[in-house]
JSON list of C-alpha atoms in Angstrom, two decimals:
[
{"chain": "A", "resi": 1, "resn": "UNK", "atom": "CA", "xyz": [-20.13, 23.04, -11.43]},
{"chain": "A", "resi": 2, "resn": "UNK", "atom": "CA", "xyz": [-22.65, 22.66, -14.40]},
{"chain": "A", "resi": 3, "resn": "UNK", "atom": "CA", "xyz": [-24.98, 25.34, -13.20]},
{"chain": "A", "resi": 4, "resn": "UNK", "atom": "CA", "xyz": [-25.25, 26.66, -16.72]},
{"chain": "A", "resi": 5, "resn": "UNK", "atom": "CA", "xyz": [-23.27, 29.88, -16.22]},
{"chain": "A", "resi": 6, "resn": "UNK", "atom": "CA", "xyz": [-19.56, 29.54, -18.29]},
{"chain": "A", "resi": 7, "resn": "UNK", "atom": "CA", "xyz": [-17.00, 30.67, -15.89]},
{"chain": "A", "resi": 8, "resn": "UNK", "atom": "CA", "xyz": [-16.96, 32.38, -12.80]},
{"chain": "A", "resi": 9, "resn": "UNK", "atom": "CA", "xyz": [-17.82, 32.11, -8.83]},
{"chain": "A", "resi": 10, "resn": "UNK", "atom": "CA", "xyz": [-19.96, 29.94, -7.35]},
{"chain": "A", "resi": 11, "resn": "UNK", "atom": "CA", "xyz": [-21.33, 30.68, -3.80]},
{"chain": "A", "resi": 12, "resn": "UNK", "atom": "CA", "xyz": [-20.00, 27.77, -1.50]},
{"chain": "A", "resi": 13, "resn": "UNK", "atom": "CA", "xyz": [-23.03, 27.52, -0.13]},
{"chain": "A", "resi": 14, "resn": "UNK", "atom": "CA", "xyz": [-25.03, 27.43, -3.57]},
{"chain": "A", "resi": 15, "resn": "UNK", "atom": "CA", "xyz": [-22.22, 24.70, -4.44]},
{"chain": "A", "resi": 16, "resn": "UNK", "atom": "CA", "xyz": [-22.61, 22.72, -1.93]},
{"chain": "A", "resi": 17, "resn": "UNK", "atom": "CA", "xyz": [-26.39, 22.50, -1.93]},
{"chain": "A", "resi": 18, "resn": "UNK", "atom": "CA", "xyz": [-26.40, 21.69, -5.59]},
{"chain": "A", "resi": 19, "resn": "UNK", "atom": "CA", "xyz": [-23.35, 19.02, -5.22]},
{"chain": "A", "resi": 20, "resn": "UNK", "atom": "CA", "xyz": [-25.75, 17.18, -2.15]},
{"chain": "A", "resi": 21, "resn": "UNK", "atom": "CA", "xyz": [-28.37, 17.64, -4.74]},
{"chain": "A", "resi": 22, "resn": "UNK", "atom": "CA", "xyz": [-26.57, 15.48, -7.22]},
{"chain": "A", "resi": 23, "resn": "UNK", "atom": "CA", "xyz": [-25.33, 13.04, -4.94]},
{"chain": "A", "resi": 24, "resn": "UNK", "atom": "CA", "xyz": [-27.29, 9.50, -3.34]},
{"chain": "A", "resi": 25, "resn": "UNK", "atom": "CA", "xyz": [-29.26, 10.50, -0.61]},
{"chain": "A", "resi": 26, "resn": "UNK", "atom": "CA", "xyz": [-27.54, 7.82, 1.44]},
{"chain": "A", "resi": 27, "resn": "UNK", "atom": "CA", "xyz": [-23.75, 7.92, 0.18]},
{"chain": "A", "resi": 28, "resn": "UNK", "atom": "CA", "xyz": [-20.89, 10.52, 0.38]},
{"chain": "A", "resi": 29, "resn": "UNK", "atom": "CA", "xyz": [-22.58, 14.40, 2.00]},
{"chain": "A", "resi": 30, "resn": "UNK", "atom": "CA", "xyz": [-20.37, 17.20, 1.17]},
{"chain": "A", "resi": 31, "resn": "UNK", "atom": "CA", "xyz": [-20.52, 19.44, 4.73]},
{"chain": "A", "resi": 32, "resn": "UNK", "atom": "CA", "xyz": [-17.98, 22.38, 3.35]},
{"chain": "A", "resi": 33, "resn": "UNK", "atom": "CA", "xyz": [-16.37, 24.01, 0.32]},
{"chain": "A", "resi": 34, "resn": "UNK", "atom": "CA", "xyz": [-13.79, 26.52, -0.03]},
{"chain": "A", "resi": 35, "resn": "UNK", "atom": "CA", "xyz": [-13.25, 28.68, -3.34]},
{"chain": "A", "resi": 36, "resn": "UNK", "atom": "CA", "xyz": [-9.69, 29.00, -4.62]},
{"chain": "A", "resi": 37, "resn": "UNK", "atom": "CA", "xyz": [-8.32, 30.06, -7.80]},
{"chain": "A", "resi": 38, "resn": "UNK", "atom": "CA", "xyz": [-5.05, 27.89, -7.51]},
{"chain": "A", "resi": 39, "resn": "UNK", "atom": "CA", "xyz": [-3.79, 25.40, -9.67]},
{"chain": "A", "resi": 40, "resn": "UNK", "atom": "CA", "xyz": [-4.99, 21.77, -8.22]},
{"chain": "A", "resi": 41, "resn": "UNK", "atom": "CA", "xyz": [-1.26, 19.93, -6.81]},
{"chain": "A", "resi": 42, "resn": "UNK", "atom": "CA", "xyz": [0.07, 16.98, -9.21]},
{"chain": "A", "resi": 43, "resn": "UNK", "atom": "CA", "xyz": [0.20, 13.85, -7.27]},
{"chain": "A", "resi": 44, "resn": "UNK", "atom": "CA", "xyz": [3.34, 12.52, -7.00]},
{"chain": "A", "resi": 45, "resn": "UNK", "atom": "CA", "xyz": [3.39, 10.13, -4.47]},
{"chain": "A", "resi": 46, "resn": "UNK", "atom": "CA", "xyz": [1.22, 7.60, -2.67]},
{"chain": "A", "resi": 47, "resn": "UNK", "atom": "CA", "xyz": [1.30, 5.38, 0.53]},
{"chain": "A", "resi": 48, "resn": "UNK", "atom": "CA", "xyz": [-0.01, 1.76, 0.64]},
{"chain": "A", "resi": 49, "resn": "UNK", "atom": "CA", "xyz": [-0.25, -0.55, 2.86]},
{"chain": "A", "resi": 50, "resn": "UNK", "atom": "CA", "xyz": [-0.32, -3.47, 1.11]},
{"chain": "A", "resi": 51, "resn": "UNK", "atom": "CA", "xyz": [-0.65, -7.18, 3.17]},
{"chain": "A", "resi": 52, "resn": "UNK", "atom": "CA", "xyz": [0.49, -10.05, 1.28]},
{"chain": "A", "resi": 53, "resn": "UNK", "atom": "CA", "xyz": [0.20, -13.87, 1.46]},
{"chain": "A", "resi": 54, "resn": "UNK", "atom": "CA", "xyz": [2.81, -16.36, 0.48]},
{"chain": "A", "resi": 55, "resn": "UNK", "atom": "CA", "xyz": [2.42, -19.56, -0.91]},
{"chain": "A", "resi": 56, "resn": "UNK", "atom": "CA", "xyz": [5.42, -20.76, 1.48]},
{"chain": "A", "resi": 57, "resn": "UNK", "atom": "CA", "xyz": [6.88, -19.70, 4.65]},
{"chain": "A", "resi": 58, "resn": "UNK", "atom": "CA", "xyz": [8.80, -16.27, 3.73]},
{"chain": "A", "resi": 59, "resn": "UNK", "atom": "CA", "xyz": [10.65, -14.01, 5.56]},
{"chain": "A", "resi": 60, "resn": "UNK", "atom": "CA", "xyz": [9.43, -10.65, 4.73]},
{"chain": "A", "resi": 61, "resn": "UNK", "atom": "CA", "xyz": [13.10, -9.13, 5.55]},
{"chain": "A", "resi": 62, "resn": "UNK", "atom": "CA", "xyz": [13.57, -10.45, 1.93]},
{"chain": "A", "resi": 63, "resn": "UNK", "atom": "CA", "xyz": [11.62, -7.68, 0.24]},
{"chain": "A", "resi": 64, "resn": "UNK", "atom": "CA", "xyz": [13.61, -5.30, 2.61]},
{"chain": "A", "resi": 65, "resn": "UNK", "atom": "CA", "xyz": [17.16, -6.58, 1.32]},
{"chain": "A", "resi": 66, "resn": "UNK", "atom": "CA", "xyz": [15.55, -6.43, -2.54]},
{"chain": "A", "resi": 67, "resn": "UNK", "atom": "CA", "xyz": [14.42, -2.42, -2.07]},
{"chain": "A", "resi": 68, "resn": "UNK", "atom": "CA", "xyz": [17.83, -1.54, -0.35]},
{"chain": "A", "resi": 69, "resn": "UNK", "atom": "CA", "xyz": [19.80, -3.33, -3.04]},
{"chain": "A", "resi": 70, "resn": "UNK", "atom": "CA", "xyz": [18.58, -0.58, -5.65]},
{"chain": "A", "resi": 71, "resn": "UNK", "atom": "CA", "xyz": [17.36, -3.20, -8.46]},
{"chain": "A", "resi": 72, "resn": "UNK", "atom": "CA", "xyz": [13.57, -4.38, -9.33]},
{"chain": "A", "resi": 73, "resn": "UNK", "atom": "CA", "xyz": [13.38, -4.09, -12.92]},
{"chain": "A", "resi": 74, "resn": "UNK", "atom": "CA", "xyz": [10.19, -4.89, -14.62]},
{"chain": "A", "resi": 75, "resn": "UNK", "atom": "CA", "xyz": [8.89, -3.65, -17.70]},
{"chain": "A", "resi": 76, "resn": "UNK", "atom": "CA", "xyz": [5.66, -1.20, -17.35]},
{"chain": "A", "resi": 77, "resn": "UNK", "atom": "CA", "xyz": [3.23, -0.93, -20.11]},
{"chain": "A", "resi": 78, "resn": "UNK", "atom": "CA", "xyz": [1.86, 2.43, -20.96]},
{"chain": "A", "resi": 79, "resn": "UNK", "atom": "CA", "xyz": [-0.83, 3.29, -23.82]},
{"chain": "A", "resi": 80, "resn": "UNK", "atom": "CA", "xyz": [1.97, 4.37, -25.90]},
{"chain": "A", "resi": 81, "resn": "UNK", "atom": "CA", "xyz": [4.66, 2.05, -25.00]},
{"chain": "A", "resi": 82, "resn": "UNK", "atom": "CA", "xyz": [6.28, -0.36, -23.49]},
{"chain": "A", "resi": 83, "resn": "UNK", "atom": "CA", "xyz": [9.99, -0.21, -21.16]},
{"chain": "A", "resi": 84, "resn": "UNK", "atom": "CA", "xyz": [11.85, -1.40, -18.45]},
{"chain": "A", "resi": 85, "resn": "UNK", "atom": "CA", "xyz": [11.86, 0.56, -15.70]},
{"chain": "A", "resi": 86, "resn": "UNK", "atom": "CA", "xyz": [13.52, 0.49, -11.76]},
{"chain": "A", "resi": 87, "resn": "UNK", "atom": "CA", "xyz": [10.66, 0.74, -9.65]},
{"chain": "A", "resi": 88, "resn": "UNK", "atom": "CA", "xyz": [13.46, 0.73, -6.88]},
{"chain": "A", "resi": 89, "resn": "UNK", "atom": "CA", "xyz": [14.77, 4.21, -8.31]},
{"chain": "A", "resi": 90, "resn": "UNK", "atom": "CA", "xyz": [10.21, 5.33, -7.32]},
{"chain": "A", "resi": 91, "resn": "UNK", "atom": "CA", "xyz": [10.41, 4.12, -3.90]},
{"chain": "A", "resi": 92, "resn": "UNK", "atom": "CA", "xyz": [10.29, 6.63, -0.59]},
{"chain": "A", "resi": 93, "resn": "UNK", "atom": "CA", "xyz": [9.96, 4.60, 2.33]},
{"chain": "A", "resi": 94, "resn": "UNK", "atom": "CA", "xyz": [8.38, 1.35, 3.32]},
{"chain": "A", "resi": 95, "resn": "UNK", "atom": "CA", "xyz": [8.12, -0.04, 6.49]},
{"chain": "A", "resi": 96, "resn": "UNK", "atom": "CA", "xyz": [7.66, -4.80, 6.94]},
{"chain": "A", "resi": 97, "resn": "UNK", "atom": "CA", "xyz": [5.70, -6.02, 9.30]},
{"chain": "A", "resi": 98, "resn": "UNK", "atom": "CA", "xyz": [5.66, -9.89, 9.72]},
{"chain": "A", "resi": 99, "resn": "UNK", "atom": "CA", "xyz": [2.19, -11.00, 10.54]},
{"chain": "A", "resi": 100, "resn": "UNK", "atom": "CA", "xyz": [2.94, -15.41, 10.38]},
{"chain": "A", "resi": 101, "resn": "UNK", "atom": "CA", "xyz": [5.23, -17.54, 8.54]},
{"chain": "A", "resi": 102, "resn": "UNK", "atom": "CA", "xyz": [3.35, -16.56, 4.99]},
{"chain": "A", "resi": 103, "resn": "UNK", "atom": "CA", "xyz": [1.78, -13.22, 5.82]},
{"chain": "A", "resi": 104, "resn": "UNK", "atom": "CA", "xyz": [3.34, -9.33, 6.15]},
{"chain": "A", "resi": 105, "resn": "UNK", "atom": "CA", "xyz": [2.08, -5.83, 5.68]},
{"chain": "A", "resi": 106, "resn": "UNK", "atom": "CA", "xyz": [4.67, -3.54, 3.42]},
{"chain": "A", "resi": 107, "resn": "UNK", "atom": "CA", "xyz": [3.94, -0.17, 4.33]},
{"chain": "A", "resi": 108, "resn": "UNK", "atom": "CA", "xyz": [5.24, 1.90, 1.20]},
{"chain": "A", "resi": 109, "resn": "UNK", "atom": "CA", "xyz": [5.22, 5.29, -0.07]},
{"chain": "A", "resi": 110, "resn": "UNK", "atom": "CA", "xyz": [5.49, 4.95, -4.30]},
{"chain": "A", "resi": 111, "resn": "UNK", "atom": "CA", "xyz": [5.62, 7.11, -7.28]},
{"chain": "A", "resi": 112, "resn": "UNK", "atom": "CA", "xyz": [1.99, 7.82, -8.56]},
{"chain": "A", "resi": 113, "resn": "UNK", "atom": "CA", "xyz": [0.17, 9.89, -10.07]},
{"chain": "A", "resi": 114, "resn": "UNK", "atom": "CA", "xyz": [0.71, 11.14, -14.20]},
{"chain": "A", "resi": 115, "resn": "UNK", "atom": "CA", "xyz": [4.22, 11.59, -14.24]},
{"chain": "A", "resi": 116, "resn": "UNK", "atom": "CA", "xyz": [4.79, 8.12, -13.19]},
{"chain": "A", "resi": 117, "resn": "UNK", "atom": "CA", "xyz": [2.55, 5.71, -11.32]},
{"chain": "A", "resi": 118, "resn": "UNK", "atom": "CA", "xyz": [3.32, 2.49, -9.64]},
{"chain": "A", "resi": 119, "resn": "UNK", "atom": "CA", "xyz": [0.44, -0.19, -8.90]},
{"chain": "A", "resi": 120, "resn": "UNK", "atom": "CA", "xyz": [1.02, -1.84, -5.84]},
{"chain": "A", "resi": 121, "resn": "UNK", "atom": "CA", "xyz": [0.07, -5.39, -8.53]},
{"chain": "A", "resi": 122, "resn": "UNK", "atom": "CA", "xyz": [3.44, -3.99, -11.01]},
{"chain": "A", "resi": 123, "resn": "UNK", "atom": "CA", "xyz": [5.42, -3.41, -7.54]},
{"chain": "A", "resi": 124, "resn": "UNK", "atom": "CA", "xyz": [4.88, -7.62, -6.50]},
{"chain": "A", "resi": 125, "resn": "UNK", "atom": "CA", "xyz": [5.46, -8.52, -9.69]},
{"chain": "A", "resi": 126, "resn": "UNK", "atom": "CA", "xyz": [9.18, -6.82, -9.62]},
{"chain": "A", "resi": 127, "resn": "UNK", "atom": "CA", "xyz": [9.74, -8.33, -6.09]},
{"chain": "A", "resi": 128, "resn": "UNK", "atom": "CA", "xyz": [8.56, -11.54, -7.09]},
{"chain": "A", "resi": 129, "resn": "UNK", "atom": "CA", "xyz": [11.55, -11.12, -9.68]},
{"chain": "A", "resi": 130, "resn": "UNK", "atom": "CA", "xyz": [14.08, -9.99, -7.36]},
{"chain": "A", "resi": 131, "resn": "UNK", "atom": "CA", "xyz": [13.10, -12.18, -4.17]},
{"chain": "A", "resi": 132, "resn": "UNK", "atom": "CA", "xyz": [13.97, -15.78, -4.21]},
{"chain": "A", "resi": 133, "resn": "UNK", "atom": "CA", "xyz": [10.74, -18.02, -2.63]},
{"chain": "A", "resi": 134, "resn": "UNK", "atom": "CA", "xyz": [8.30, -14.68, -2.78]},
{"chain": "A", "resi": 135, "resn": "UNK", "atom": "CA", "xyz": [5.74, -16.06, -5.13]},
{"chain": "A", "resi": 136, "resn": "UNK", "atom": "CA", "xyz": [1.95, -14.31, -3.26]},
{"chain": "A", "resi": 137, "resn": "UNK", "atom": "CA", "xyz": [-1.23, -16.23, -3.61]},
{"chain": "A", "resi": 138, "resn": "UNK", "atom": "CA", "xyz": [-2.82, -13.00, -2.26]},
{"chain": "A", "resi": 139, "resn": "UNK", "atom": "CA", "xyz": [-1.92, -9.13, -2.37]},
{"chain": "A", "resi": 140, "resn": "UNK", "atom": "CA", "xyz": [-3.88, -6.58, -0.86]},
{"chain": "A", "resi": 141, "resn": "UNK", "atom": "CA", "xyz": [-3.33, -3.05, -1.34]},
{"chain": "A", "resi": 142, "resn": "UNK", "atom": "CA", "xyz": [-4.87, -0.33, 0.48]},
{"chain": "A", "resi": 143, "resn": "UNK", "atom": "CA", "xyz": [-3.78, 3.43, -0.58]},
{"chain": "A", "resi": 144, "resn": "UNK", "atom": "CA", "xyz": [-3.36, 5.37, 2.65]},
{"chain": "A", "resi": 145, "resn": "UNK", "atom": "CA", "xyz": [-2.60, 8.98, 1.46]},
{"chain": "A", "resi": 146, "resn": "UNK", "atom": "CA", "xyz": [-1.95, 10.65, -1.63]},
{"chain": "A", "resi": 147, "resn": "UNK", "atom": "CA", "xyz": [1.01, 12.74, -1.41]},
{"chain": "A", "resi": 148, "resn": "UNK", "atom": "CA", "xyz": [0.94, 16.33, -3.49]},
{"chain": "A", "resi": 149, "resn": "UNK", "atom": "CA", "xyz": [4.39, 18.29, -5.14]},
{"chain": "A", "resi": 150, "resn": "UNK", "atom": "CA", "xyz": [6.15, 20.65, -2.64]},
{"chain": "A", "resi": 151, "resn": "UNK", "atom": "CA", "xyz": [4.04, 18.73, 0.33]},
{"chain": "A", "resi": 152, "resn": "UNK", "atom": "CA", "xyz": [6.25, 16.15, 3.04]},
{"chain": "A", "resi": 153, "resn": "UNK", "atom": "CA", "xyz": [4.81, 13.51, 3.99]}
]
């Protein structure tokens, strides 16, 4: 915290007061703090549920067959760069849920974070690839959990 001293400890309570302090009166309220001296986790994972709309009827059980057949290629663009990547190969579990003839839900846990990060928008654009009749009129993603190194989800 910026409370003009360079280094050191901060009593919780002092921290939390001055955080409240800082923050809108009618937005986020930080009730606790803990002090710790240990390196913050990487990221490495994240879990979306992500609801999609077809433009057609379309069998969700599609995108199932195209994750368990090991191959969505797209190409990812980074600030450096630019190369094709298997987003299949960053892919930890999903879970389909039909909702109607155009709608599901693809529950899916996805590389993220700096080593490698998958947006749920680059993940429907490598299905849309890879699954014949999946072309989404609407995609809705909505991160569920952020999963650390060394922590199971």
């Amino acid at each position: 915290i910026a409370d003009g001293s360079i280094g050191g400890e901060i009593e919780e309570a002092d921290f939390i007061k001055k955080m409240n302090a800082s923050l809108p009166k009618d937005g986020i309220k930080v009730i606790s703090a803990v002090y710790t001296d240990k390196k913050m986790p990487e990221i490495v994972k994240a879990r979306y549920e992500i609801e999609f709309e077809n433009k057609t009827p379309f069998l969700a059980q599609k995108i199932g067959d195209a994750i368990k057949g090991g191959n969505i290629t797209v190409m990812k663009k980074s600030k450096r760069q630019e190369k094709e990547v298997n987003l299949a190969e960053h892919i930890f579990g999903y879970e389909l849920r039909q909702i109607d003839e155009k709608r599901f839900v693809l529950d899916i846990t996805i590389s993220a974070g700096g080593k490698f990060n998958v947006k749920p928008q680059l993940l429907a654009e490598g299905l849309k690839g890879v699954c014949d009749g999946f072309d989404p009129i609407l995609t809705l993603p909505c991160r569920k959990k952020f999963i650390f190194e060394n922590e199971e989800e």
